[in-house]
């Protein structure tokens, strides 16, 4: 999968996020992806407060998940989030969730759309988003170049 930028977080499923079989409940993965997306944006210095101050909303318009293996309570999960392309009106994210043995347990894709919070109308990706992604992309390319 093509990646413009990426970020990684780790978390441990809490007791209330597992089902009676002891596996992470399927809907919990949506929450994990949301948390991972929020952290990727935070790394770009675009937190929820910044979005609100700039009248930007990012409602999810599609979310597709594929479950590969179950995960259990308190198992360390690593979520890699990537932005595959520069956003226009839509903003896409790809997620890979792996367990402690680096096995893929869930992959997901979500698409949000930029909406002006005052007019509630779709809008083009704001300059603060485009500039932040461009800057981070350049930084990650430089880091990758210097580690090889």
Short mmCIF file of C-alpha atoms in Angstrom, two decimals:
data_model
loop_
_atom_site.label_atom_id
_atom_site.label_comp_id
_atom_site.label_asym_id
_atom_site.label_seq_id
_atom_site.Cartn_x
_atom_site.Cartn_y
_atom_site.Cartn_z
CA UNK A 1 0.00 0.00 0.00
CA UNK A 2 1.23 3.46 -0.93
CA UNK A 3 1.92 5.69 2.10
CA UNK A 4 2.25 9.44 2.10
CA UNK A 5 2.83 9.52 5.86
CA UNK A 6 2.36 7.08 8.73
CA UNK A 7 2.22 6.92 12.49
CA UNK A 8 2.22 4.08 15.02
CA UNK A 9 0.54 3.78 18.41
CA UNK A 10 0.21 0.95 20.89
CA UNK A 11 -2.65 0.08 23.20
CA UNK A 12 -3.98 -2.74 25.31
CA UNK A 13 -7.63 -3.76 25.07
CA UNK A 14 -9.47 -3.11 28.31
CA UNK A 15 -11.69 -5.66 30.02
CA UNK A 16 -14.88 -3.96 28.82
CA UNK A 17 -13.73 -4.22 25.19
CA UNK A 18 -13.75 -8.03 25.04
CA UNK A 19 -16.69 -10.34 24.48
CA UNK A 20 -17.71 -13.48 26.39
CA UNK A 21 -15.22 -15.53 24.36
CA UNK A 22 -12.39 -13.34 25.67
CA UNK A 23 -11.74 -11.76 22.27
CA UNK A 24 -11.75 -8.05 21.49
CA UNK A 25 -15.31 -7.21 20.46
CA UNK A 26 -15.44 -6.43 16.72
CA UNK A 27 -16.81 -2.89 17.16
CA UNK A 28 -13.90 -1.98 19.45
CA UNK A 29 -11.63 -1.91 16.40
CA UNK A 30 -13.56 1.10 15.05
CA UNK A 31 -12.72 2.95 18.27
CA UNK A 32 -9.06 1.87 18.02
CA UNK A 33 -8.87 3.20 14.46
CA UNK A 34 -10.43 6.49 15.54
CA UNK A 35 -7.87 6.80 18.35
CA UNK A 36 -5.02 6.01 15.93
CA UNK A 37 -6.29 8.57 13.41
CA UNK A 38 -6.52 11.20 16.16
CA UNK A 39 -2.93 10.49 17.21
CA UNK A 40 -1.65 10.71 13.62
CA UNK A 41 -3.33 14.11 13.27
CA UNK A 42 -1.94 15.17 16.66
CA UNK A 43 1.57 14.37 15.35
CA UNK A 44 0.80 16.85 12.55
CA UNK A 45 -0.15 19.44 15.22
CA UNK A 46 -3.77 19.13 14.16
CA UNK A 47 -5.71 18.16 17.26
CA UNK A 48 -9.47 18.38 17.72
CA UNK A 49 -9.17 21.86 19.21
CA UNK A 50 -7.26 23.11 16.13
CA UNK A 51 -9.91 21.61 13.86
CA UNK A 52 -12.69 23.30 15.86
CA UNK A 53 -10.88 26.66 15.86
CA UNK A 54 -10.65 26.45 12.06
CA UNK A 55 -14.32 25.40 11.63
CA UNK A 56 -13.32 21.98 10.29
CA UNK A 57 -15.27 18.79 10.91
CA UNK A 58 -14.17 15.37 9.66
CA UNK A 59 -17.20 13.07 9.65
CA UNK A 60 -16.52 9.48 8.65
CA UNK A 61 -18.35 8.57 5.44
CA UNK A 62 -17.03 5.02 5.08
CA UNK A 63 -15.26 2.45 7.25
CA UNK A 64 -14.23 -1.01 6.08
CA UNK A 65 -12.62 -3.55 8.38
CA UNK A 66 -11.23 -7.00 7.73
CA UNK A 67 -10.62 -9.28 10.69
CA UNK A 68 -7.71 -11.68 10.26
CA UNK A 69 -7.18 -13.10 13.78
CA UNK A 70 -8.70 -12.49 17.21
CA UNK A 71 -6.97 -10.38 19.86
CA UNK A 72 -7.46 -10.82 23.58
CA UNK A 73 -7.78 -8.77 26.72
CA UNK A 74 -4.63 -6.82 27.72
CA UNK A 75 -2.69 -8.02 24.65
CA UNK A 76 -0.35 -5.30 23.38
CA UNK A 77 -1.63 -4.14 19.99
CA UNK A 78 0.29 -1.98 17.54
CA UNK A 79 -1.71 0.17 15.15
CA UNK A 80 0.01 1.63 12.12
CA UNK A 81 -2.00 4.40 10.50
CA UNK A 82 -1.14 5.80 7.11
CA UNK A 83 -2.42 8.48 4.82
CA UNK A 84 -2.12 6.99 1.34
CA UNK A 85 -2.61 10.20 -0.64
CA UNK A 86 -2.93 13.95 -0.31
CA UNK A 87 -6.55 14.75 0.61
CA UNK A 88 -8.81 16.83 -1.61
CA UNK A 89 -12.39 16.91 -0.29
CA UNK A 90 -12.10 13.38 1.09
CA UNK A 91 -9.41 12.31 3.55
CA UNK A 92 -8.48 8.61 3.52
CA UNK A 93 -6.72 6.56 6.19
CA UNK A 94 -5.41 2.98 6.22
CA UNK A 95 -4.89 0.98 9.41
CA UNK A 96 -2.99 -2.21 10.22
CA UNK A 97 -3.44 -3.67 13.68
CA UNK A 98 -0.90 -6.26 14.78
CA UNK A 99 -0.56 -8.37 17.91
CA UNK A 100 2.47 -8.96 20.14
CA UNK A 101 3.80 -11.54 17.63
CA UNK A 102 3.60 -9.02 14.76
CA UNK A 103 0.70 -10.96 13.22
CA UNK A 104 -1.87 -8.92 11.32
CA UNK A 105 -5.14 -9.15 13.23
CA UNK A 106 -7.19 -6.43 11.54
CA UNK A 107 -6.83 -4.14 8.54
CA UNK A 108 -9.11 -1.21 7.90
CA UNK A 109 -9.72 1.75 5.67
CA UNK A 110 -11.73 4.82 6.53
CA UNK A 111 -12.67 7.91 4.60
CA UNK A 112 -13.67 11.21 6.12
CA UNK A 113 -14.83 14.34 4.36
CA UNK A 114 -13.93 17.93 5.16
CA UNK A 115 -17.00 19.86 6.27
CA UNK A 116 -17.26 23.50 7.32
CA UNK A 117 -18.71 23.40 10.83
CA UNK A 118 -20.66 26.64 10.32
CA UNK A 119 -22.27 25.98 6.94
CA UNK A 120 -22.25 22.16 7.31
CA UNK A 121 -21.20 21.97 3.66
CA UNK A 122 -18.34 19.88 2.24
CA UNK A 123 -15.18 21.83 1.50
CA UNK A 124 -11.75 21.30 0.00
CA UNK A 125 -8.92 20.23 2.26
CA UNK A 126 -7.88 23.35 4.20
CA UNK A 127 -4.35 24.73 3.71
CA UNK A 128 -3.40 23.93 7.33
CA UNK A 129 -4.03 20.23 6.61
CA UNK A 130 -2.23 20.19 3.24
CA UNK A 131 0.77 22.08 4.65
CA UNK A 132 1.02 19.85 7.74
CA UNK A 133 0.89 16.65 5.66
CA UNK A 134 3.45 18.02 3.17
CA UNK A 135 5.84 19.01 5.97
CA UNK A 136 5.50 15.62 7.73
CA UNK A 137 5.91 13.74 4.44
CA UNK A 138 9.16 15.57 3.78
CA UNK A 139 10.37 14.86 7.35
CA UNK A 140 9.57 11.14 7.07
CA UNK A 141 11.28 10.91 3.68
CA UNK A 142 14.42 12.54 5.11
CA UNK A 143 14.40 10.17 8.11
CA UNK A 144 14.00 7.16 5.82
CA UNK A 145 16.85 8.40 3.60
CA UNK A 146 19.20 8.90 6.56
CA UNK A 147 18.47 5.48 8.11
CA UNK A 148 19.42 3.57 4.94
#
